[in-house]
Every structure is written in C-alpha cells, then in structure tokens.
XYZ file of C-alpha atoms in Angstrom:
750
model
C 61.318 -8.315 36.951
C 64.249 -6.877 35.024
C 63.562 -3.263 33.512
C 66.689 -2.304 31.873
C 69.481 -3.001 33.344
C 67.822 -3.142 37.000
C 65.428 -5.791 38.600
C 62.491 -4.644 40.327
C 60.320 -7.074 42.972
C 56.911 -6.300 43.448
C 54.933 -8.118 45.955
C 51.547 -9.522 44.636
C 50.388 -11.756 46.977
C 49.415 -9.255 49.952
C 45.888 -10.190 49.416
C 45.872 -14.137 49.036
C 45.865 -16.368 51.889
C 49.082 -16.442 54.294
C 51.560 -19.804 54.240
C 52.053 -20.168 50.348
C 52.954 -23.500 49.373
C 53.017 -23.669 45.865
C 52.499 -22.011 42.537
C 52.076 -22.357 38.522
C 50.999 -20.610 35.508
C 49.420 -21.647 32.484
C 51.588 -22.311 29.862
C 50.020 -20.777 26.643
C 48.909 -17.595 29.174
C 51.601 -16.894 31.616
C 49.315 -13.928 33.289
C 47.118 -16.428 34.101
C 48.888 -17.716 37.731
C 48.013 -20.099 40.662
C 49.137 -20.020 43.905
C 48.432 -22.806 46.572
C 47.998 -21.961 50.079
C 46.799 -22.768 53.532
C 43.350 -21.413 52.552
C 43.425 -23.290 49.258
C 43.983 -22.279 45.514
C 44.210 -19.016 44.470
C 44.094 -17.648 40.617
C 44.919 -14.752 38.994
C 44.328 -13.544 35.459
C 46.706 -10.839 35.031
C 49.637 -11.959 36.677
C 48.783 -10.936 40.545
C 48.527 -7.439 39.708
C 46.172 -5.216 41.557
C 43.298 -3.847 39.331
C 41.604 -0.561 39.651
C 41.159 1.439 42.833
C 44.186 -1.422 44.413
C 42.016 -4.501 44.880
C 43.289 -7.484 44.187
C 42.863 -9.741 40.732
C 43.304 -12.677 42.957
C 39.896 -14.830 43.896
C 39.198 -18.239 45.632
C 36.147 -19.740 43.634
C 38.238 -21.904 42.199
C 37.698 -24.030 45.323
C 34.764 -24.707 45.461
C 33.558 -28.155 46.120
C 37.002 -29.369 46.877
C 37.316 -31.052 50.409
C 40.731 -29.336 51.482
C 40.416 -27.608 54.944
C 42.874 -28.479 57.296
C 40.315 -29.386 60.505
C 42.447 -30.132 64.019
C 39.214 -30.644 66.290
C 35.449 -30.958 66.142
C 32.937 -30.730 68.244
C 28.889 -31.503 68.317
C 25.405 -30.281 69.161
C 24.089 -32.971 71.879
C 20.629 -33.792 69.921
C 20.971 -32.643 66.520
C 23.416 -34.378 63.333
C 22.972 -30.725 61.939
C 25.317 -28.844 63.941
C 29.796 -29.569 64.174
C 32.483 -27.027 65.235
C 35.948 -27.741 64.233
C 38.982 -25.642 64.633
C 41.222 -25.312 61.345
C 44.797 -24.430 60.494
C 44.838 -21.012 59.409
C 41.117 -20.900 58.604
C 39.791 -19.832 62.214
C 37.128 -21.763 64.028
C 34.056 -23.433 61.267
C 31.042 -24.431 61.579
C 28.823 -26.880 59.409
C 25.210 -25.482 59.796
C 23.266 -28.382 57.774
C 25.271 -26.618 54.525
C 28.045 -27.900 52.569
C 29.034 -23.851 52.732
C 30.598 -23.833 56.265
C 30.075 -20.806 58.716
C 32.903 -18.774 59.847
C 32.742 -18.709 63.415
C 36.138 -17.517 64.656
C 39.787 -16.220 63.257
C 43.311 -17.284 63.163
C 44.041 -20.878 64.013
C 41.473 -22.770 65.198
C 42.293 -25.056 67.872
C 39.882 -27.087 69.897
C 36.488 -26.201 69.952
C 32.947 -27.149 71.905
C 29.478 -27.011 72.355
C 28.216 -26.887 75.539
C 26.011 -30.710 76.039
C 23.935 -28.912 78.313
C 23.178 -25.548 77.066
C 24.131 -25.652 73.059
C 24.271 -21.561 72.749
C 27.521 -21.510 74.852
C 30.171 -22.707 72.717
C 33.958 -22.766 73.053
C 36.841 -22.401 71.211
C 40.827 -21.939 71.252
C 43.069 -20.360 69.081
C 46.255 -19.439 68.191
C 48.244 -17.338 65.918
C 52.092 -17.301 65.092
C 54.332 -14.122 65.407
C 53.626 -11.886 62.336
C 56.966 -10.157 62.729
C 60.235 -11.163 64.573
C 60.159 -8.798 67.249
C 56.236 -10.301 67.610
C 55.272 -13.240 70.040
C 52.757 -15.870 68.848
C 48.947 -15.291 70.308
C 47.196 -18.417 71.971
C 43.483 -17.787 73.881
C 40.452 -19.358 75.090
C 37.089 -17.650 74.202
C 33.169 -18.206 75.148
C 29.772 -17.052 72.925
C 26.814 -17.295 74.657
C 25.058 -16.947 70.856
C 26.022 -20.554 69.543
C 29.432 -19.519 67.884
C 27.933 -16.261 66.083
C 30.973 -14.360 64.467
C 31.804 -11.558 66.628
C 30.101 -12.916 70.045
C 33.184 -14.548 71.543
C 34.673 -12.999 74.968
C 37.715 -13.809 76.249
C 38.175 -16.175 79.253
C 41.994 -16.723 79.492
C 42.011 -14.524 82.629
C 43.957 -16.232 85.749
C 45.710 -18.888 83.070
C 48.421 -16.472 82.115
C 51.113 -18.492 80.779
C 54.057 -17.305 79.857
C 55.172 -16.376 76.131
C 57.360 -18.711 74.471
C 60.144 -19.681 75.245
C 59.678 -22.230 77.105
C 56.472 -23.018 76.319
C 54.121 -23.871 79.163
C 51.177 -24.700 76.481
C 50.657 -26.271 73.495
C 49.605 -24.457 70.147
C 46.942 -26.233 70.132
C 45.783 -26.545 74.044
C 43.374 -29.120 75.278
C 40.477 -28.228 77.284
C 37.210 -30.413 78.037
C 33.824 -30.261 79.221
C 32.976 -32.247 82.736
C 30.615 -35.283 81.466
C 28.198 -34.886 84.336
C 28.306 -30.585 84.567
C 28.992 -28.531 81.627
C 29.783 -25.552 84.379
C 32.706 -27.214 84.788
C 35.920 -27.385 82.339
C 39.726 -28.104 82.753
C 42.562 -26.452 80.560
C 45.935 -28.214 80.048
C 48.875 -26.489 80.267
C 51.940 -27.810 81.934
C 49.302 -28.150 85.045
C 45.562 -28.624 84.910
C 43.983 -25.252 85.623
C 39.775 -25.983 87.051
C 37.034 -23.571 86.355
C 33.468 -23.887 87.799
C 31.893 -21.126 85.053
C 33.466 -22.175 82.086
C 36.263 -20.048 82.288
C 34.385 -16.792 83.599
C 35.494 -17.217 87.106
C 39.276 -16.531 86.279
C 40.032 -20.390 86.348
C 40.567 -20.529 90.812
C 41.465 -23.981 90.857
C 44.910 -25.034 89.800
C 46.547 -28.423 89.806
C 50.406 -28.842 89.437
C 50.777 -32.128 87.907
C 53.872 -34.076 89.965
C 57.002 -35.241 88.058
C 55.289 -33.566 84.635
C 58.980 -31.574 83.719
C 59.052 -30.948 80.357
C 55.859 -32.323 79.265
C 52.729 -30.462 78.449
C 48.950 -31.697 79.054
C 48.015 -32.659 75.289
C 44.794 -35.024 76.453
C 41.725 -34.822 79.249
C 39.107 -36.780 80.091
C 37.349 -35.134 82.480
C 34.829 -37.886 84.052
C 32.858 -36.063 86.481
C 32.924 -33.732 89.216
C 35.146 -35.125 91.413
C 37.509 -37.262 88.628
C 39.739 -36.213 85.862
C 42.372 -38.264 83.846
C 44.702 -36.402 81.419
C 47.707 -37.634 79.441
C 50.749 -35.794 78.188
C 53.372 -35.140 75.247
C 55.963 -37.397 77.369
C 53.640 -40.461 77.743
C 52.814 -39.624 81.450
C 49.253 -40.190 82.375
C 47.747 -38.562 85.801
C 44.053 -39.617 87.491
C 42.918 -36.657 89.525
C 40.474 -37.251 92.079
C 38.668 -34.515 94.332
C 38.096 -34.890 98.285
C 35.976 -31.817 99.498
C 37.664 -28.976 98.219
C 41.133 -30.398 97.028
C 42.191 -32.036 94.174
C 44.965 -34.642 94.251
C 46.513 -35.773 91.420
C 48.727 -39.313 91.205
C 50.968 -40.611 87.810
C 49.445 -43.822 86.869
C 51.742 -44.684 83.740
C 53.821 -47.651 83.906
C 56.312 -49.860 82.010
C 55.482 -50.532 79.173
C 53.263 -47.722 78.445
C 56.358 -45.506 76.032
C 57.256 -41.797 76.465
C 55.297 -41.101 73.668
C 52.666 -38.239 73.008
C 49.206 -39.202 73.682
C 46.670 -37.813 71.696
C 43.484 -39.384 73.368
C 42.001 -40.529 76.534
C 39.015 -42.074 77.699
C 37.810 -43.998 80.723
C 35.811 -46.819 79.469
C 32.234 -46.193 79.538
C 30.562 -48.269 82.590
C 34.266 -49.147 83.950
C 35.828 -48.189 86.978
C 39.502 -47.378 86.269
C 39.935 -48.636 82.983
C 41.793 -46.514 80.553
C 42.214 -46.413 76.625
C 45.271 -43.897 75.151
C 45.940 -43.096 71.443
C 49.399 -42.249 71.291
C 51.504 -40.876 68.312
C 55.062 -41.973 67.057
C 56.669 -44.680 65.248
C 58.131 -47.787 66.034
C 55.914 -48.586 69.057
C 52.221 -49.892 69.645
C 49.607 -46.682 69.690
C 46.722 -47.425 71.632
C 47.097 -48.632 74.967
C 44.886 -49.865 77.642
C 45.599 -49.103 82.021
C 43.505 -50.852 84.525
C 43.939 -50.441 88.177
C 44.521 -53.737 90.185
C 44.873 -53.230 94.001
C 47.286 -50.715 94.221
C 49.145 -51.149 91.057
C 48.369 -49.925 87.385
C 48.926 -52.244 84.593
C 49.351 -51.476 80.650
C 48.694 -53.390 77.808
C 49.007 -53.232 73.960
C 45.458 -52.942 72.550
C 47.032 -52.590 68.829
C 46.526 -55.861 67.707
C 48.522 -58.751 66.395
C 49.841 -59.622 63.446
C 48.037 -59.742 60.050
C 45.360 -57.688 62.074
C 47.335 -55.255 63.637
C 47.349 -51.232 63.577
C 49.813 -49.594 61.073
C 52.805 -48.078 62.461
C 51.087 -44.740 62.238
C 50.821 -41.829 64.798
C 47.431 -42.292 66.603
C 45.511 -39.241 66.639
C 42.451 -39.851 68.116
C 40.069 -42.048 69.551
C 36.342 -43.016 69.855
C 34.511 -45.917 72.110
C 31.108 -46.667 71.417
C 29.657 -46.313 74.546
C 26.894 -48.778 73.599
C 29.368 -51.669 72.623
C 32.455 -50.485 74.556
C 34.220 -53.226 72.955
C 34.265 -51.509 69.736
C 36.788 -48.792 69.258
C 37.797 -46.249 66.550
C 41.094 -44.689 65.582
C 41.855 -42.138 63.765
C 45.536 -42.387 62.227
C 47.977 -40.642 59.604
C 46.594 -43.594 57.676
C 42.954 -43.124 57.780
C 40.146 -44.837 60.281
C 40.911 -48.205 61.585
C 38.390 -50.520 63.790
C 38.171 -53.097 66.684
C 35.252 -54.643 67.527
C 36.703 -57.298 70.260
C 38.532 -54.522 72.489
C 41.667 -54.670 70.649
C 42.557 -57.956 69.652
C 41.604 -57.754 65.691
C 41.876 -54.125 63.880
C 40.638 -53.433 60.309
C 40.486 -50.392 57.950
C 37.531 -48.301 58.263
C 37.835 -46.559 55.542
C 35.532 -47.132 52.485
C 35.874 -44.003 50.603
C 37.787 -41.941 52.899
C 41.107 -40.799 51.322
C 44.334 -42.082 52.556
C 44.667 -38.767 54.756
C 45.618 -37.809 58.350
C 42.291 -38.402 60.347
C 43.086 -35.650 63.520
C 39.633 -35.992 65.181
C 36.862 -38.455 65.513
C 33.134 -37.971 67.276
C 30.604 -40.366 67.250
C 27.040 -38.711 67.491
C 25.411 -41.416 69.512
C 21.745 -40.032 68.884
C 22.102 -40.479 65.435
C 24.974 -42.994 65.082
C 27.041 -40.925 62.546
C 31.178 -41.041 63.206
C 32.732 -38.354 62.091
C 36.087 -37.817 60.973
C 38.032 -34.398 60.730
C 40.942 -35.002 58.358
C 43.920 -32.639 58.309
C 43.780 -31.588 54.323
C 40.555 -33.457 53.035
C 37.728 -31.856 55.143
C 35.064 -33.308 57.023
C 33.470 -36.286 56.526
C 31.155 -38.681 58.193
C 29.597 -42.066 57.937
C 26.343 -43.705 59.279
C 26.966 -46.770 61.510
C 24.411 -49.434 61.663
C 23.104 -47.996 58.269
C 22.864 -51.339 56.106
C 19.869 -49.655 54.192
C 21.124 -46.292 53.260
C 20.515 -45.390 49.964
C 23.555 -44.428 47.496
C 21.530 -41.487 45.939
C 19.690 -39.610 48.894
C 17.862 -36.548 47.271
C 16.770 -33.882 50.215
C 14.970 -31.141 50.114
C 15.269 -29.838 53.852
C 11.948 -29.179 55.480
C 14.019 -26.324 58.087
C 17.364 -25.075 58.295
C 18.599 -28.025 61.392
C 16.656 -31.460 59.207
C 19.431 -33.070 57.461
C 16.552 -35.783 55.590
C 17.818 -38.717 58.064
C 14.539 -38.583 60.046
C 11.268 -39.556 58.700
C 8.869 -38.360 59.864
C 11.467 -34.933 59.747
C 11.585 -33.433 63.019
C 9.023 -30.802 63.781
C 9.088 -28.315 66.885
C 13.197 -28.100 67.445
C 14.012 -24.871 68.162
C 17.041 -23.386 65.777
C 20.486 -23.819 66.943
C 21.730 -20.885 64.866
C 20.752 -17.511 63.668
C 20.038 -17.643 60.063
C 18.638 -14.113 59.095
C 18.943 -14.581 54.909
C 16.121 -17.609 56.292
C 14.127 -15.020 59.093
C 15.275 -17.452 61.222
C 16.474 -16.296 64.675
C 18.725 -18.354 67.123
C 16.353 -20.441 69.478
C 13.051 -19.758 67.076
C 10.856 -23.077 66.948
C 11.150 -24.745 63.276
C 8.330 -26.843 61.802
C 8.166 -28.563 58.718
C 6.488 -25.706 56.202
C 10.143 -23.652 57.176
C 11.575 -25.564 53.853
C 15.530 -24.212 54.016
C 16.095 -24.599 49.913
C 13.477 -22.147 48.707
C 14.084 -18.606 48.350
C 12.117 -15.571 46.897
C 13.788 -12.783 45.085
C 11.422 -10.262 44.756
C 11.982 -6.511 43.329
C 12.296 -4.769 46.052
C 12.712 -1.266 45.154
C 12.635 -2.113 41.432
C 16.124 -4.471 42.004
C 16.951 -7.751 42.654
C 19.151 -8.632 45.373
C 21.392 -10.770 42.912
C 21.095 -9.245 39.300
C 22.022 -12.012 37.250
C 20.060 -15.328 38.018
C 23.282 -17.717 36.281
C 25.320 -16.258 39.162
C 23.032 -17.835 42.007
C 25.088 -21.062 42.622
C 24.619 -22.914 46.253
C 27.480 -20.763 47.418
C 25.384 -17.112 46.995
C 22.556 -19.360 47.745
C 23.702 -19.651 50.981
C 25.705 -16.544 51.787
C 24.432 -13.449 49.954
C 20.928 -14.512 48.803
C 17.870 -13.617 51.841
C 14.557 -14.475 51.311
C 11.868 -12.116 50.271
C 8.128 -11.552 50.444
C 6.771 -11.976 46.917
C 5.029 -9.511 45.100
C 1.773 -9.602 43.495
C 1.539 -8.647 39.885
C 5.358 -8.553 39.726
C 8.150 -10.825 38.233
C 9.432 -12.593 41.146
C 12.167 -14.780 41.211
C 11.888 -18.421 42.710
C 15.228 -20.028 43.572
C 15.255 -23.911 44.575
C 18.440 -25.931 45.683
C 18.219 -29.591 45.768
C 20.812 -31.652 47.594
C 21.588 -35.105 46.871
C 23.706 -36.366 50.149
C 24.172 -40.014 48.956
C 27.611 -41.182 47.498
C 26.799 -41.740 44.042
C 25.596 -39.080 41.714
C 21.547 -38.892 41.043
C 20.879 -38.746 37.373
C 17.615 -37.220 35.571
C 16.662 -35.262 38.847
C 12.968 -33.699 38.050
C 11.987 -30.762 40.133
C 8.471 -29.294 40.076
C 7.230 -25.845 42.115
C 3.187 -25.293 42.897
C 2.013 -22.786 44.885
C -1.305 -22.298 46.716
C -3.084 -20.142 49.223
C -1.161 -20.280 52.699
C -2.738 -21.134 55.422
C -3.015 -24.213 58.413
C -4.951 -26.840 56.979
C -3.519 -26.742 53.365
C -5.393 -28.285 50.873
C -5.113 -31.969 49.283
C -3.059 -32.391 46.299
C -4.873 -33.363 43.496
C -5.967 -37.385 42.911
C -3.606 -37.219 39.686
C -0.687 -35.583 40.750
C 1.665 -38.776 41.380
C 0.764 -40.204 37.984
C 1.082 -37.014 36.020
C 4.420 -35.659 37.699
C 6.473 -34.488 36.739
C 3.716 -32.954 34.459
C 0.841 -30.920 35.242
C -2.298 -32.461 36.954
C -5.135 -32.610 34.403
C -7.621 -31.636 37.356
C -8.451 -27.547 38.594
C -7.717 -27.227 41.754
C -5.753 -24.770 44.698
C -2.360 -25.646 43.758
C -0.755 -24.160 40.479
C 2.412 -25.113 39.036
C 5.447 -22.279 38.358
C 5.808 -22.985 35.281
C 7.056 -26.529 33.725
C 9.437 -28.872 36.292
C 12.839 -28.662 35.515
C 15.426 -31.107 35.595
C 19.203 -31.611 36.409
C 20.871 -34.013 34.500
C 23.690 -35.205 36.904
C 23.463 -33.867 41.004
C 26.695 -34.980 42.797
C 26.713 -35.438 46.254
C 29.419 -32.272 46.967
C 27.560 -29.885 44.944
C 24.143 -28.638 45.400
C 22.294 -27.393 42.403
C 20.356 -24.270 42.309
C 17.677 -23.835 40.117
C 15.624 -20.496 39.164
C 11.651 -19.996 37.988
C 9.972 -16.556 36.899
C 7.055 -16.328 38.982
C 4.206 -13.620 38.570
C 1.607 -13.885 41.028
C -1.579 -12.681 39.891
C -3.332 -10.000 41.757
C -6.035 -12.048 42.513
C -3.299 -14.602 44.721
C -3.341 -14.676 48.149
C -1.342 -12.325 49.867
C 0.584 -15.114 51.940
C 1.394 -17.929 49.361
C 2.939 -20.950 49.774
C 5.456 -22.852 47.652
C 6.130 -26.365 47.459
C 8.777 -28.336 45.720
C 8.695 -32.144 44.859
C 11.963 -33.726 43.627
C 12.229 -37.168 41.915
C 14.849 -38.964 40.084
C 15.183 -42.906 39.101
C 17.080 -43.869 41.672
C 15.635 -42.005 44.738
C 11.951 -40.928 43.990
C 9.412 -40.100 47.021
C 7.972 -43.492 48.480
C 4.935 -41.990 50.555
C 2.834 -40.932 47.594
C 0.011 -39.291 50.022
C -2.257 -36.641 48.677
C -2.270 -35.366 52.655
C 0.295 -32.175 52.548
C 1.157 -33.010 55.886
C 1.766 -36.522 55.174
C 3.274 -35.763 51.971
C 6.002 -33.178 53.518
C 6.954 -34.823 56.461
C 7.369 -38.646 55.357
C 9.365 -37.522 51.866
C 13.018 -35.969 52.076
C 12.067 -34.886 48.577
C 9.611 -32.428 49.235
C 9.381 -29.206 50.908
C 7.152 -26.629 51.787
C 7.647 -22.837 52.217
C 5.053 -21.378 54.494
C 6.894 -18.298 55.824
C 5.847 -14.821 55.179
C 7.475 -11.606 56.313
C 5.845 -8.715 58.007
C 7.886 -5.363 58.125
C 7.678 -2.862 61.325
C 5.551 -0.478 59.475
C 3.984 2.957 61.221
C 0.674 1.936 60.596
C -1.032 -1.367 61.167
C -1.483 -3.258 58.076
C -4.029 -6.079 57.708
C -5.166 -8.915 55.616
C -6.410 -12.167 55.427
C -5.568 -15.833 56.266
C -8.417 -18.597 55.222
C -8.575 -21.446 58.240
C -9.473 -24.999 56.860
C -10.315 -27.163 59.608
C -10.439 -30.992 58.638
C -12.756 -31.281 62.061
C -15.036 -29.193 63.875
C -12.819 -30.082 66.675
C -9.227 -28.758 65.262
C -7.874 -26.188 67.327
C -6.028 -22.799 65.742
C -3.236 -22.028 67.989
C -0.665 -18.577 67.515
C 2.396 -18.467 69.424
C 4.475 -16.368 71.708
C 4.766 -12.796 69.970
C 8.237 -11.013 69.671
C 8.467 -8.220 71.890
C 6.759 -5.318 70.909
C 3.999 -6.619 68.632
C 0.438 -7.129 69.237
C -2.062 -9.223 67.115
C -5.681 -8.361 66.122
C -7.974 -10.986 64.520
C -11.906 -10.668 63.763
C -14.196 -13.206 62.148
C -15.894 -12.401 58.996
C -20.027 -11.614 58.883
C -20.450 -15.554 58.064
C -19.520 -16.956 60.857
C -21.966 -15.745 64.312
C -20.132 -14.141 67.088
C -20.620 -17.094 69.318
C -19.390 -19.712 66.882
C -15.601 -18.912 67.270
C -13.751 -18.742 70.453
C -10.858 -16.767 70.826
C -9.621 -17.989 74.151
C -7.564 -15.381 76.267
C -8.590 -12.525 74.135
C -9.229 -9.171 74.451
C -11.276 -6.908 72.379
C -11.613 -3.637 71.283
C -13.472 -1.004 68.859
C -12.439 -0.527 65.046
C -11.703 3.515 64.675
C -13.123 4.746 61.947
C -9.440 5.359 60.490
C -8.858 1.778 60.944
C -11.908 1.002 58.785
C -10.769 3.111 55.826
C -7.311 1.755 55.654
C -8.993 -1.962 55.973
C -11.460 -0.519 52.871
C -8.290 0.518 51.088
C -6.126 -2.049 51.630
C -8.555 -5.136 50.577
C -10.723 -3.721 48.041
C -14.033 -5.685 48.145
C -12.751 -8.568 50.582
C -13.463 -5.851 53.129
C -17.038 -6.551 52.816
C -16.806 -9.562 53.909
C -16.392 -7.971 57.606
C -19.019 -5.567 59.565
C -16.206 -3.190 60.837
C -18.628 -0.617 62.360
C -20.000 -3.253 64.489
C -16.914 -5.495 64.599
C -14.998 -5.999 68.025
C -11.477 -6.830 67.518
C -10.174 -9.671 69.418
C -6.355 -8.710 70.600
C -4.031 -11.358 71.547
C -1.355 -11.078 74.533
C 2.234 -11.633 74.082
C 1.787 -15.397 74.823
C -0.157 -15.881 72.018
C -4.077 -16.775 71.664
C -5.885 -20.484 70.776
C -8.616 -20.563 68.146
C -11.862 -22.970 68.526
C -15.182 -23.518 66.785
C -13.912 -22.554 63.128
C -16.669 -24.065 60.817
C -15.412 -26.511 58.676
C -15.840 -25.807 54.805
C -14.166 -26.545 51.543
C -13.159 -22.609 51.159
C -12.148 -22.352 54.675
C -12.921 -19.412 56.378
C -11.114 -15.765 56.022
C -9.704 -14.474 59.392
C -8.912 -10.748 59.258
C -5.680 -10.626 60.740
C -3.410 -8.045 61.422
C 0.214 -7.684 63.467
C 1.095 -4.656 65.260
C 4.062 -3.074 66.133
C 5.297 -0.873 69.052
C 7.171 1.530 69.548
C 10.406 -0.523 69.597
C 9.440 -3.695 67.797
C 11.845 -6.513 68.244
C 12.789 -8.868 65.423
C 11.609 -12.650 65.931
C 8.601 -15.168 64.340
C 5.292 -16.368 65.337
C 3.685 -19.276 64.443
C 0.085 -19.938 63.389
C -0.434 -24.262 64.188
C -3.110 -25.940 63.529
C -3.586 -29.165 65.720
C -5.966 -32.231 65.740
C -8.058 -33.471 69.010
C -4.958 -35.497 69.517
C -2.484 -32.207 69.210
C -1.101 -33.917 65.686
C 0.001 -30.897 64.081
C -1.737 -31.135 60.839
C -0.202 -27.589 59.474
C 0.818 -24.086 59.607
C 2.399 -20.668 58.938
C 4.707 -18.872 60.281
C 5.662 -14.887 60.145
C 8.547 -13.598 60.120
C 8.165 -10.183 62.373
C 10.748 -7.320 61.394
C 11.740 -4.695 63.721
C 13.672 -3.077 61.326
C 13.367 -3.009 57.319
C 17.636 -3.540 56.444
C 19.124 -7.250 56.479
C 20.963 -7.960 59.582
C 24.865 -9.133 59.146
C 26.164 -12.413 58.892
C 29.794 -14.110 58.612
C 29.786 -16.896 56.250
C-alpha cells in the first residue's frame, strides 16, 4: 500500500491457515477478499484487516459442505461402520464419528493413524511438522491414546526410535507403521530399518531390525502378518521378508527382476496364501501392481497390471486392498481414482461411479459391513457399499444413537460407545440403545438463557459442536431441534418431519391406530402421544448437507417429569416401511424414526425424588436398572395400590424414609405424594451393580414407581439404563438417565 511517497506492507493473513495457494477479490467490492489455503477457503469483508480488539475478520464458514480435505491414510473401527480415523495434510488427525462434522483428534500434519482391532480405545497416530523458521528442524512423532483418540489424550511413544533430524533423512515425512494382525500389542515402525515393540510403543521399541542392502531407501509399507512374520517394502522397490525364530528376527531381501526399483506404497500377503505377495507401486512408465511368489528357494515376480485395453492406467498406485472373501478381487487407489479387478489382475476397470477424478491415497475395506472407503488427497473421504445392489438412492436417517449409521435393520442396540460425546451426555464405553436418538436435542432456558440465542443460527455444524442436550423444563418455552440426514446419493424432496412427546417410561404406549394414515397430520384419536406443533417440510435435502429444524415447546405442568420425544420423517422417495404401531418395532425397524428417552440428573446436595411409570405388556416382563456410576445410589418405592408382596426388588436393601425426606417428597410431588404411604414405606436402595424389578401388575395407566438418584460425596459422571425385557429377553423399551457429577459442560474439541 502506498501512502504519500512511501510503500507500507501489512501482514493480513496471520490468522488464517498456513500454506496459502490462491487469492481473489470481488470485482465490485475490493474489500471482500478470499484466500485459498491448505485449510480451505477463508473470506474477509474488510480486506483482511483486524477488527476491534485485534481479532481477525477472516472466517472459514464458506467451507461448509465442501469435501476438500487432503487425506493421507485412514483406519477403521474393527466392528462398527461409524468410526474412521485419518491423517490429513496440515489439518491434523481427523475422525469421522458418524457425522459429516469430523472430530479433530490431534494437530500438525496427520500421518498414519490406526485403531487397535482388539481394543478400539487404543489409538495410535503419527504426525509431522515442517520447520517454522530457517533455524529450526521439523518434528516427527508417534503418539498413543487410550481414550479413543480424544483430543489432548495422546502421549508420546517415540522414545527409543530416535531418528536423527534431517538431513540425511532416516524416516519418511509420513512414516509407516502396522499392528500385528494376530496380536495388536505388537507393532512395527518403518525407518531405514524396522523397529518393533511388544507393548504398542510403550516399551521404547526394544527390537531394531537392520535390513540388508537398504542403502538410501526407507521403509514405506509394512504388513505385520503374525507374531513371527513381517513383510515390508521400501521407497527404492526393495521387498523384505522378516521371520522370527525363538527371539531372533531374520530379514531376507526377496525382490527380484523384473520388479522395478520404484516406491512401494502398499504391500499385502494374499489372504489364505503362503508367500504370495501383492505390492502397489508409484512412478510412471512401468507396471504398478506386482505379485511375488516363493517357488522353491527363489522369488518370482509378475505384472498384475492387466492387458490392454483393460490395463491399469500409467499413474502412481498409492493404495491396495484385497477382498478377504474373494482374494482375486483387488482394488487399487491411484492418482486417477479407484480401479478394480475380479480375476486376479488380468483385467482392470474403473470403480469410481461418482468419485471425482482425484488422487486416492488410501483404501480400506470394512469387512463386517462390506464398505470400501477411499481417502482422497483433496476431495475428502468417500465410501461405497459393496454387494449393495438394493441400496436406495435416497436414504433418510434419524440415528437411534451416536453409532447408528442407519445401515442395519433392526438398528443395533446394546453397543458401547466408541467415543465420548458430552453434547449428548454420552461417555466412552456407555451402552447405547434405540431410545438414545442422536438427532434430537432440547435447548431449555437454564438460568433464563438459551445456549444458542438465535434459532436460525443452528445448522448441522452448530448442532454437532456447540449445542448440548438439556433437560426440558415444564411451563417454560423449550427449543427442540431435530437433525435429518439423507445418506443416499440423490437429493430427497419434500421431506415431512413430525415430532411428538409422551410420558417417558419403559414399555412406551403404542401409537394411535390412525397414526400412519393421518401422517403427517395429527391423529383423530386422543391418546398419550401429543404432537409438538405442526409437521414441517424440508423442500430438498442433499446428501452432503443435513438439515436442522426447530420447534417451540412449552410442556404443561401436568406433563411427566420424564417426557420422551418421537421423531418421524418421510418423503416420496423414502417412506417408512414397517408401519407397526408398537413403538419398539417402529423405532428399530425404520431408520426414518427416532426416539429420545434420555434425562439428565445433576448432582444436588439433597435427594430429588420423582415418579416413573412402568408399563408391563405381560406379567412376566422384567424391569432392570443397570450399573450405577461411581458415587451414586438409587432408591425405589411402590405406590399404596400395589401390595408390598407383589413387586420384587431383587437384591435391594430396605431403609425407612426419614421425616425430612417425607417433607421433601411432599414438596416436590404435591398431590402425587399421596399415592405413597411414606410413614410406613421402606425404601429399597440399589447397590452399585443395579437391580431387577419383577411382578409389576399389568394396567393401562402403568404403575408409578417413586425413584431417587442420590449422589455421594464425590459422584462421577455417567449413565444408568432402565430396561424392560420380555420373558425371552427381548428389549421392549427403556430409559436412559445421565447422572452428572458436575453441572458444568465438559470440554470437547471439534
């Protein structure tokens, strides 16, 4: 900028992402500028100048909905399709946690990350950081989390590796490592040698293996087949077989002509075979997929890149995946998308079908769900359902819990959460059931204020990262938010969304008989299900952009203290298929339906009593409270109308209600307290492992059980499940109580 006769230079990009590549301004407004970086697009409306207080005027909200992340490597949860972790260029290590808003797990340039297949709470990742100044050297490291990759929980496990700083390099910018396929405590780390650990890197890597003749090459790919066999490839096209006898590891070089001296990006022992390898190679002018076989004492290598016109393109092959169910079917990620062979490499064909023409740096096949995932370098993370000829193009989803992807029918229940989600009162390892809907949240005016002041500002990003589900308040205006997903490939049109509430108990009452014929209108029959306002319509719902709707809800004072919320969606292209009126069947058989039956109990100095109605469908139904979080106890009492000998509280101890406690119950419950003979009552108190209730009489109104969750001196935060089961142990319903040891919101990085 020229002022008078002198030029001045002002740095305006200090608060945007590093590595800037492009810059533009609006032709009709030169103060509206855009910067293209490794962190996406940044926009400023005042020329990039700092605003008052020194804060930046740059914002990256323009990136919302853009799939532009540069992934390097990915790994998956061993059984669930709801969790993927991946390293990204200049954007750290990111996690897909069943939401298009990815979770930020760690900083810097994210390299290879892996989820322990035996214990998914153990997560390992590598990272790199370029020098920030000429006098500095770059950083490279490997870290381990035992809290499922939660931000801030990683600890350094690089002690014992000690690669000297470049130059000369002894390790790649993104060094490879691998779990032992048969014992995930064992891992191997690739440098200009192999370093082995028998304790996931916490033992200072006591087993170094020097690779003969490696020269200036570096290990670039590893397959740790079992506890006595490893194969690895290098940047110079060298291939090693490393075997263990007793306590001694012996490496042998097995590459031979005509295998070219090109960078090996991936290496696999063919499933079910002995000494049959497939490698994927970079470069141009040579074949890119090769098979090595041990014949007698010698290894022979053959080109698996196919024959014209069904040959792989002459472009770097960055990733390889072999179908364990059909080893002749292989997928290769290249600089021009994904290719597939079903005949062992004789013929290849494109396998993109909507995937952009982009570099694919990693491929992973999730065998339990038959999902093939592709990590692209610049267009984000993609997935494709194999063997899924019947998958609908429009697929509405209301998630039954945080790990429900909508792919399985009935929706999975009884899983344990693979991550912590404090915005939904979910702790790592909590059991998840179909009444824990992840797409419904209530914002109530705690202390007279809402979390999000402006309703219109709650989109799917705010819903995921800033809005905590709160306990609804009776006789107050609550804001109910519902998030709706389309996890198909085409937009959904005119999506109707309806929300209702009812007394929240196990064995929830059935829907009225005309519910489906009247939908999305209201039933003409009176009953326990009450609509919250009118149904709303989403005109067009795109797969890459979940929609968030809001209803104002003022529950009457007569509403149950524990009310549940039911959401039903439908559109022309994808309507609910199982139109049962029995609630557990409706929710579990339809991905378009969700039930929120989760209630928050804060630790208070005094015991707070309330009423829960139990609705048995048969006299043989069992009601079961699960394990209590540390520092909490549970008290229960039956109403006067039920003979003391009829209901059995298995394993509970009895105590007498004190006069002060009677007064508190009378004050809290009002006339409802008259249902209980508190002077004569013996309160059954549950041990920490929970309790079982049997003999509850069948009745249309249910049986009102008096319940109190009592915090001790230092109560922890956790949840307890109330589950209703039939004689054959089928889960008929349930209720989740989030017991919070503190009232403050726990931190979360997103």
